[in-house]
mmCIF file of N, CA and C in Angstrom:
data_model
loop_
_atom_site.group_PDB
_atom_site.id
_atom_site.type_symbol
_atom_site.label_atom_id
_atom_site.label_comp_id
_atom_site.label_asym_id
_atom_site.label_seq_id
_atom_site.Cartn_x
_atom_site.Cartn_y
_atom_site.Cartn_z
ATOM 1 N N ALA A 1 13.677 -15.061 -18.587
ATOM 2 C CA ALA A 1 13.107 -14.516 -17.359
ATOM 3 C C ALA A 1 14.235 -14.060 -16.459
ATOM 4 N N ALA A 2 13.998 -13.028 -15.691
ATOM 5 C CA ALA A 2 15.010 -12.498 -14.789
ATOM 6 C C ALA A 2 14.401 -12.297 -13.420
ATOM 7 N N ALA A 3 15.199 -12.490 -12.396
ATOM 8 C CA ALA A 3 14.734 -12.275 -11.028
ATOM 9 C C ALA A 3 15.612 -11.234 -10.372
ATOM 10 N N ALA A 4 14.994 -10.445 -9.489
ATOM 11 C CA ALA A 4 15.769 -9.409 -8.818
ATOM 12 C C ALA A 4 15.141 -9.062 -7.493
ATOM 13 N N GLY A 5 15.951 -8.588 -6.570
ATOM 14 C CA GLY A 5 15.424 -7.885 -5.410
ATOM 15 C C GLY A 5 15.334 -8.666 -4.136
ATOM 16 N N GLY A 6 14.954 -7.961 -3.114
ATOM 17 C CA GLY A 6 14.755 -8.494 -1.786
ATOM 18 C C GLY A 6 15.094 -7.439 -0.766
ATOM 19 N N SER A 7 14.292 -7.366 0.283
ATOM 20 C CA SER A 7 14.586 -6.424 1.346
ATOM 21 C C SER A 7 14.158 -7.029 2.658
ATOM 22 N N ARG A 8 14.627 -6.464 3.728
ATOM 23 C CA ARG A 8 14.379 -7.021 5.045
ATOM 24 C C ARG A 8 13.372 -6.164 5.792
ATOM 25 N N GLY A 9 12.325 -6.839 6.268
ATOM 26 C CA GLY A 9 11.355 -6.218 7.156
ATOM 27 C C GLY A 9 10.669 -4.993 6.584
ATOM 28 N N MET A 10 9.395 -4.852 6.902
ATOM 29 C CA MET A 10 8.641 -3.696 6.484
ATOM 30 C C MET A 10 7.871 -3.170 7.677
ATOM 31 N N PRO A 11 7.595 -1.887 7.687
ATOM 32 C CA PRO A 11 6.808 -1.327 8.782
ATOM 33 C C PRO A 11 5.461 -2.036 8.873
ATOM 34 N N GLY A 12 4.950 -2.113 10.079
ATOM 35 C CA GLY A 12 3.636 -2.710 10.265
ATOM 36 C C GLY A 12 3.660 -4.207 10.484
ATOM 37 N N THR A 13 4.833 -4.785 10.749
ATOM 38 C CA THR A 13 4.907 -6.205 11.032
ATOM 39 C C THR A 13 4.108 -6.474 12.301
ATOM 40 N N PRO A 14 3.185 -7.457 12.261
ATOM 41 C CA PRO A 14 2.361 -7.725 13.441
ATOM 42 C C PRO A 14 3.197 -8.015 14.683
ATOM 43 N N ALA A 15 2.708 -7.572 15.836
ATOM 44 C CA ALA A 15 3.402 -7.800 17.107
ATOM 45 C C ALA A 15 3.579 -9.296 17.334
ATOM 46 N N GLY A 16 4.694 -9.653 17.928
ATOM 47 C CA GLY A 16 4.959 -11.051 18.219
ATOM 48 C C GLY A 16 5.645 -11.778 17.083
ATOM 49 N N ARG A 17 5.712 -11.167 15.921
ATOM 50 C CA ARG A 17 6.379 -11.778 14.782
ATOM 51 C C ARG A 17 7.587 -10.932 14.459
ATOM 52 N N GLY A 18 8.746 -11.555 14.351
ATOM 53 C CA GLY A 18 9.953 -10.810 14.047
ATOM 54 C C GLY A 18 9.859 -10.152 12.689
ATOM 55 N N ALA A 19 10.858 -9.374 12.353
ATOM 56 C CA ALA A 19 10.881 -8.711 11.055
ATOM 57 C C ALA A 19 10.897 -9.758 9.950
ATOM 58 N N ALA A 20 9.905 -9.714 9.112
ATOM 59 C CA ALA A 20 9.806 -10.667 8.012
ATOM 60 C C ALA A 20 10.841 -10.334 6.942
ATOM 61 N N ILE A 21 11.104 -11.304 6.102
ATOM 62 C CA ILE A 21 12.018 -11.153 4.972
ATOM 63 C C ILE A 21 11.165 -11.169 3.714
ATOM 64 N N TYR A 22 11.401 -10.208 2.830
ATOM 65 C CA TYR A 22 10.638 -10.103 1.597
ATOM 66 C C TYR A 22 11.555 -10.304 0.398
ATOM 67 N N ALA A 23 11.062 -11.035 -0.589
ATOM 68 C CA ALA A 23 11.759 -11.178 -1.867
ATOM 69 C C ALA A 23 10.805 -10.711 -2.959
ATOM 70 N N TYR A 24 11.289 -9.854 -3.835
ATOM 71 C CA TYR A 24 10.502 -9.338 -4.948
ATOM 72 C C TYR A 24 11.174 -9.808 -6.237
ATOM 73 N N LEU A 25 10.469 -10.596 -7.016
ATOM 74 C CA LEU A 25 11.017 -11.177 -8.233
ATOM 75 C C LEU A 25 10.240 -10.655 -9.428
ATOM 76 N N THR A 26 10.930 -10.251 -10.465
ATOM 77 C CA THR A 26 10.260 -9.820 -11.691
ATOM 78 C C THR A 26 10.602 -10.772 -12.826
ATOM 79 N N PHE A 27 9.623 -11.003 -13.673
ATOM 80 C CA PHE A 27 9.777 -11.892 -14.814
ATOM 81 C C PHE A 27 9.200 -11.205 -16.043
ATOM 82 N N HIS A 28 9.979 -11.146 -17.102
ATOM 83 C CA HIS A 28 9.518 -10.641 -18.388
ATOM 84 C C HIS A 28 9.329 -11.877 -19.265
ATOM 85 N N VAL A 29 8.086 -12.246 -19.486
ATOM 86 C CA VAL A 29 7.759 -13.528 -20.112
ATOM 87 C C VAL A 29 7.310 -13.315 -21.559
ATOM 88 N N LYS A 30 7.949 -14.045 -22.470
ATOM 89 C CA LYS A 30 7.536 -14.000 -23.870
ATOM 90 C C LYS A 30 6.113 -14.532 -23.987
ATOM 91 N N SER A 31 5.330 -13.907 -24.817
ATOM 92 C CA SER A 31 3.943 -14.339 -25.012
ATOM 93 C C SER A 31 3.879 -15.795 -25.466
ATOM 94 N N SER A 32 4.829 -16.215 -26.264
ATOM 95 C CA SER A 32 4.850 -17.600 -26.752
ATOM 96 C C SER A 32 5.154 -18.606 -25.632
ATOM 97 N N SER A 33 5.668 -18.142 -24.496
ATOM 98 C CA SER A 33 6.012 -19.020 -23.370
ATOM 99 C C SER A 33 5.086 -18.830 -22.172
ATOM 100 N N LEU A 34 4.007 -18.086 -22.358
ATOM 101 C CA LEU A 34 3.138 -17.732 -21.249
ATOM 102 C C LEU A 34 2.533 -18.955 -20.557
ATOM 103 N N ALA A 35 2.022 -19.905 -21.303
ATOM 104 C CA ALA A 35 1.406 -21.097 -20.707
ATOM 105 C C ALA A 35 2.429 -21.895 -19.902
ATOM 106 N N GLU A 36 3.605 -22.076 -20.460
ATOM 107 C CA GLU A 36 4.672 -22.815 -19.776
ATOM 108 C C GLU A 36 5.088 -22.111 -18.480
ATOM 109 N N PHE A 37 5.200 -20.786 -18.528
ATOM 110 C CA PHE A 37 5.551 -20.014 -17.337
ATOM 111 C C PHE A 37 4.475 -20.167 -16.258
ATOM 112 N N CYS A 38 3.221 -20.036 -16.640
ATOM 113 C CA CYS A 38 2.127 -20.142 -15.663
ATOM 114 C C CYS A 38 2.068 -21.530 -15.035
ATOM 115 N N GLU A 39 2.309 -22.561 -15.806
ATOM 116 C CA GLU A 39 2.346 -23.929 -15.263
ATOM 117 C C GLU A 39 3.480 -24.078 -14.262
ATOM 118 N N ALA A 40 4.649 -23.545 -14.587
ATOM 119 C CA ALA A 40 5.802 -23.622 -13.682
ATOM 120 C C ALA A 40 5.513 -22.858 -12.393
ATOM 121 N N CYS A 41 4.889 -21.696 -12.503
ATOM 122 C CA CYS A 41 4.542 -20.911 -11.311
ATOM 123 C C CYS A 41 3.517 -21.639 -10.452
ATOM 124 N N ALA A 42 2.520 -22.231 -11.078
ATOM 125 C CA ALA A 42 1.500 -22.971 -10.323
ATOM 126 C C ALA A 42 2.133 -24.116 -9.542
ATOM 127 N N ALA A 43 3.062 -24.833 -10.160
ATOM 128 C CA ALA A 43 3.747 -25.934 -9.470
ATOM 129 C C ALA A 43 4.590 -25.410 -8.316
ATOM 130 N N LEU A 44 5.288 -24.297 -8.538
ATOM 131 C CA LEU A 44 6.119 -23.707 -7.480
ATOM 132 C C LEU A 44 5.258 -23.231 -6.311
ATOM 133 N N LEU A 45 4.189 -22.518 -6.599
ATOM 134 C CA LEU A 45 3.319 -22.006 -5.537
ATOM 135 C C LEU A 45 2.720 -23.142 -4.720
ATOM 136 N N SER A 46 2.307 -24.200 -5.399
ATOM 137 C CA SER A 46 1.729 -25.348 -4.697
ATOM 138 C C SER A 46 2.765 -26.028 -3.803
ATOM 139 N N ALA A 47 3.923 -26.339 -4.348
ATOM 140 C CA ALA A 47 4.966 -27.023 -3.578
ATOM 141 C C ALA A 47 5.490 -26.142 -2.441
ATOM 142 N N SER A 48 5.591 -24.845 -2.685
ATOM 143 C CA SER A 48 6.125 -23.930 -1.680
ATOM 144 C C SER A 48 5.174 -23.695 -0.516
ATOM 145 N N SER A 49 3.915 -24.046 -0.687
ATOM 146 C CA SER A 49 2.941 -23.845 0.396
ATOM 147 C C SER A 49 3.309 -24.654 1.633
ATOM 148 N N ARG A 50 4.130 -25.669 1.453
ATOM 149 C CA ARG A 50 4.564 -26.516 2.572
ATOM 150 C C ARG A 50 5.942 -26.125 3.120
ATOM 151 N N ASP A 51 6.556 -25.103 2.558
ATOM 152 C CA ASP A 51 7.883 -24.678 3.018
ATOM 153 C C ASP A 51 7.802 -24.047 4.408
ATOM 154 N N PRO A 52 8.658 -24.479 5.325
ATOM 155 C CA PRO A 52 8.686 -23.853 6.656
ATOM 156 C C PRO A 52 8.979 -22.357 6.559
ATOM 157 N N GLY A 53 8.260 -21.564 7.310
ATOM 158 C CA GLY A 53 8.509 -20.141 7.369
ATOM 159 C C GLY A 53 7.892 -19.321 6.258
ATOM 160 N N ARG A 54 7.223 -19.971 5.314
ATOM 161 C CA ARG A 54 6.571 -19.221 4.240
ATOM 162 C C ARG A 54 5.321 -18.562 4.791
ATOM 163 N N LEU A 55 5.282 -17.253 4.710
ATOM 164 C CA LEU A 55 4.128 -16.510 5.190
ATOM 165 C C LEU A 55 3.205 -16.115 4.048
ATOM 166 N N ARG A 56 3.802 -15.842 2.891
ATOM 167 C CA ARG A 56 3.004 -15.411 1.741
ATOM 168 C C ARG A 56 3.832 -15.564 0.476
ATOM 169 N N MET A 57 3.157 -15.916 -0.611
ATOM 170 C CA MET A 57 3.793 -15.963 -1.916
ATOM 171 C C MET A 57 2.707 -15.664 -2.943
ATOM 172 N N ASP A 58 2.822 -14.520 -3.591
ATOM 173 C CA ASP A 58 1.817 -14.071 -4.553
ATOM 174 C C ASP A 58 2.457 -13.815 -5.904
ATOM 175 N N LEU A 59 1.687 -14.067 -6.950
ATOM 176 C CA LEU A 59 2.129 -13.777 -8.310
ATOM 177 C C LEU A 59 1.156 -12.758 -8.909
ATOM 178 N N HIS A 60 1.708 -11.704 -9.491
ATOM 179 C CA HIS A 60 0.898 -10.639 -10.080
ATOM 180 C C HIS A 60 1.330 -10.413 -11.525
ATOM 181 N N ARG A 61 0.331 -10.145 -12.382
ATOM 182 C CA ARG A 61 0.609 -9.823 -13.787
ATOM 183 C C ARG A 61 0.261 -8.363 -14.020
ATOM 184 N N GLU A 62 1.132 -7.666 -14.714
ATOM 185 C CA GLU A 62 0.875 -6.262 -15.017
ATOM 186 C C GLU A 62 -0.360 -6.131 -15.909
ATOM 187 N N LEU A 63 -1.233 -5.235 -15.520
ATOM 188 C CA LEU A 63 -2.407 -4.922 -16.319
ATOM 189 C C LEU A 63 -2.088 -3.742 -17.237
ATOM 190 N N PRO A 64 -2.825 -3.621 -18.329
ATOM 191 C CA PRO A 64 -2.574 -2.486 -19.235
ATOM 192 C C PRO A 64 -2.819 -1.149 -18.535
ATOM 193 N N TRP A 65 -1.901 -0.236 -18.748
ATOM 194 C CA TRP A 65 -2.027 1.130 -18.259
ATOM 195 C C TRP A 65 -1.127 2.004 -19.112
ATOM 196 N N ALA A 66 -1.149 3.297 -18.926
ATOM 197 C CA ALA A 66 -0.457 4.235 -19.813
ATOM 198 C C ALA A 66 1.038 3.968 -19.946
ATOM 199 N N ASN A 67 1.707 3.609 -18.845
ATOM 200 C CA ASN A 67 3.165 3.418 -18.883
ATOM 201 C C ASN A 67 3.575 1.962 -18.701
ATOM 202 N N CYS A 68 2.723 1.042 -19.095
ATOM 203 C CA CYS A 68 3.035 -0.371 -18.829
ATOM 204 C C CYS A 68 4.234 -0.833 -19.649
ATOM 205 N N LEU A 69 4.920 -1.836 -19.096
ATOM 206 C CA LEU A 69 6.075 -2.436 -19.759
ATOM 207 C C LEU A 69 5.659 -3.601 -20.649
ATOM 208 N N SER A 70 4.552 -4.241 -20.296
ATOM 209 C CA SER A 70 4.062 -5.372 -21.083
ATOM 210 C C SER A 70 3.606 -4.878 -22.454
ATOM 211 N N ASN A 71 3.749 -5.756 -23.450
ATOM 212 C CA ASN A 71 3.302 -5.428 -24.808
ATOM 213 C C ASN A 71 2.834 -6.720 -25.473
ATOM 214 N N ASP A 72 2.692 -6.721 -26.778
ATOM 215 C CA ASP A 72 2.231 -7.921 -27.482
ATOM 216 C C ASP A 72 3.233 -9.066 -27.401
ATOM 217 N N ASP A 73 4.506 -8.750 -27.202
ATOM 218 C CA ASP A 73 5.557 -9.764 -27.199
ATOM 219 C C ASP A 73 5.909 -10.282 -25.809
ATOM 220 N N PHE A 74 5.771 -9.442 -24.782
ATOM 221 C CA PHE A 74 6.186 -9.789 -23.425
ATOM 222 C C PHE A 74 5.133 -9.358 -22.411
ATOM 223 N N SER A 75 5.055 -10.119 -21.322
ATOM 224 C CA SER A 75 4.218 -9.743 -20.176
ATOM 225 C C SER A 75 5.107 -9.664 -18.948
ATOM 226 N N LEU A 76 4.862 -8.650 -18.130
ATOM 227 C CA LEU A 76 5.601 -8.467 -16.886
ATOM 228 C C LEU A 76 4.828 -9.123 -15.743
ATOM 229 N N PHE A 77 5.531 -9.953 -14.969
ATOM 230 C CA PHE A 77 4.982 -10.584 -13.769
ATOM 231 C C PHE A 77 5.856 -10.201 -12.588
ATOM 232 N N MET A 78 5.259 -10.134 -11.428
ATOM 233 C CA MET A 78 6.009 -9.907 -10.193
ATOM 234 C C MET A 78 5.563 -10.944 -9.171
ATOM 235 N N MET A 79 6.533 -11.595 -8.546
ATOM 236 C CA MET A 79 6.252 -12.529 -7.460
ATOM 237 C C MET A 79 6.741 -11.874 -6.174
ATOM 238 N N ILE A 80 5.862 -11.856 -5.190
ATOM 239 C CA ILE A 80 6.201 -11.290 -3.887
ATOM 240 C C ILE A 80 6.180 -12.421 -2.877
ATOM 241 N N GLN A 81 7.302 -12.600 -2.195
ATOM 242 C CA GLN A 81 7.424 -13.652 -1.193
ATOM 243 C C GLN A 81 7.694 -13.020 0.161
ATOM 244 N N GLU A 82 7.051 -13.572 1.187
ATOM 245 C CA GLU A 82 7.277 -13.125 2.559
ATOM 246 C C GLU A 82 7.655 -14.349 3.386
ATOM 247 N N TRP A 83 8.769 -14.252 4.081
ATOM 248 C CA TRP A 83 9.323 -15.359 4.857
ATOM 249 C C TRP A 83 9.544 -14.923 6.295
ATOM 250 N N ALA A 84 9.412 -15.854 7.220
ATOM 251 C CA ALA A 84 9.565 -15.554 8.642
ATOM 252 C C ALA A 84 11.010 -15.210 8.997
ATOM 253 N N ARG A 85 11.960 -15.930 8.396
ATOM 254 C CA ARG A 85 13.379 -15.742 8.740
ATOM 255 C C ARG A 85 14.231 -15.866 7.483
ATOM 256 N N PRO A 86 15.405 -15.278 7.480
ATOM 257 C CA PRO A 86 16.292 -15.418 6.323
ATOM 258 C C PRO A 86 16.587 -16.885 5.998
ATOM 259 N N GLU A 87 16.738 -17.693 7.036
ATOM 260 C CA GLU A 87 17.051 -19.118 6.826
ATOM 261 C C GLU A 87 15.929 -19.830 6.073
ATOM 262 N N ASP A 88 14.693 -19.397 6.292
ATOM 263 C CA ASP A 88 13.563 -20.007 5.595
ATOM 264 C C ASP A 88 13.625 -19.705 4.099
ATOM 265 N N LEU A 89 13.929 -18.462 3.755
ATOM 266 C CA LEU A 89 14.073 -18.096 2.345
ATOM 267 C C LEU A 89 15.247 -18.846 1.729
ATOM 268 N N GLU A 90 16.361 -18.925 2.431
ATOM 269 C CA GLU A 90 17.527 -19.638 1.914
ATOM 270 C C GLU A 90 17.208 -21.116 1.675
ATOM 271 N N ALA A 91 16.469 -21.733 2.599
ATOM 272 C CA ALA A 91 16.086 -23.137 2.429
ATOM 273 C C ALA A 91 15.153 -23.289 1.232
ATOM 274 N N HIS A 92 14.246 -22.342 1.055
ATOM 275 C CA HIS A 92 13.332 -22.388 -0.097
ATOM 276 C C HIS A 92 14.118 -22.312 -1.407
ATOM 277 N N VAL A 93 15.088 -21.428 -1.482
ATOM 278 C CA VAL A 93 15.875 -21.262 -2.703
ATOM 279 C C VAL A 93 16.604 -22.563 -3.051
ATOM 280 N N MET A 94 17.034 -23.305 -2.037
ATOM 281 C CA MET A 94 17.773 -24.550 -2.257
ATOM 282 C C MET A 94 16.861 -25.764 -2.416
ATOM 283 N N ALA A 95 15.571 -25.618 -2.133
ATOM 284 C CA ALA A 95 14.633 -26.745 -2.192
ATOM 285 C C ALA A 95 14.513 -27.273 -3.624
ATOM 286 N N GLN A 96 14.205 -28.557 -3.724
ATOM 287 C CA GLN A 96 14.104 -29.218 -5.024
ATOM 288 C C GLN A 96 13.067 -28.535 -5.922
ATOM 289 N N HIS A 97 11.919 -28.140 -5.358
ATOM 290 C CA HIS A 97 10.883 -27.528 -6.193
ATOM 291 C C HIS A 97 11.313 -26.156 -6.715
ATOM 292 N N SER A 98 12.124 -25.424 -5.952
ATOM 293 C CA SER A 98 12.631 -24.138 -6.441
ATOM 294 C C SER A 98 13.679 -24.343 -7.530
ATOM 295 N N GLN A 99 14.527 -25.316 -7.348
ATOM 296 C CA GLN A 99 15.535 -25.637 -8.361
ATOM 297 C C GLN A 99 14.854 -26.088 -9.656
ATOM 298 N N ARG A 100 13.793 -26.890 -9.511
ATOM 299 C CA ARG A 100 13.043 -27.353 -10.679
ATOM 300 C C ARG A 100 12.420 -26.153 -11.410
ATOM 301 N N PHE A 101 11.843 -25.219 -10.659
ATOM 302 C CA PHE A 101 11.262 -24.019 -11.248
ATOM 303 C C PHE A 101 12.314 -23.259 -12.063
ATOM 304 N N ASN A 102 13.486 -23.080 -11.490
ATOM 305 C CA ASN A 102 14.551 -22.370 -12.184
ATOM 306 C C ASN A 102 14.969 -23.087 -13.466
ATOM 307 N N MET A 103 14.920 -24.414 -13.450
ATOM 308 C CA MET A 103 15.341 -25.197 -14.616
ATOM 309 C C MET A 103 14.312 -25.139 -15.745
ATOM 310 N N VAL A 104 13.019 -25.071 -15.407
ATOM 311 C CA VAL A 104 11.987 -25.131 -16.448
ATOM 312 C C VAL A 104 11.512 -23.758 -16.900
ATOM 313 N N LEU A 105 12.013 -22.698 -16.273
ATOM 314 C CA LEU A 105 11.605 -21.361 -16.716
ATOM 315 C C LEU A 105 11.916 -21.193 -18.200
ATOM 316 N N PRO A 106 10.948 -20.695 -18.942
ATOM 317 C CA PRO A 106 11.231 -20.414 -20.358
ATOM 318 C C PRO A 106 12.340 -19.381 -20.483
ATOM 319 N N ARG A 107 13.224 -19.579 -21.408
ATOM 320 C CA ARG A 107 14.355 -18.650 -21.618
ATOM 321 C C ARG A 107 14.055 -17.713 -22.754
#
């Protein structure tokens, strides 16, 4: 699995809330490791729900379409995270549940 990306603030941030921090993570998951990956994601999403500054964390799986990257061997997933401040994202990355997720990701 591989992770990539992140950008700062997007247009349309609600008034009264500073520019949010977004992290975009992509995962190319072997079909043979799909159950293990989904279990690890479920644990991460549950534990992260209590992280300070977490505004949103969604996991999406690519659906079949003409130019899809997923095939019989691999599935493409994207995790989108929205955080109130950079420090909140940094704390999440260092949190025990995030470290555990990184350790159990299927290779």
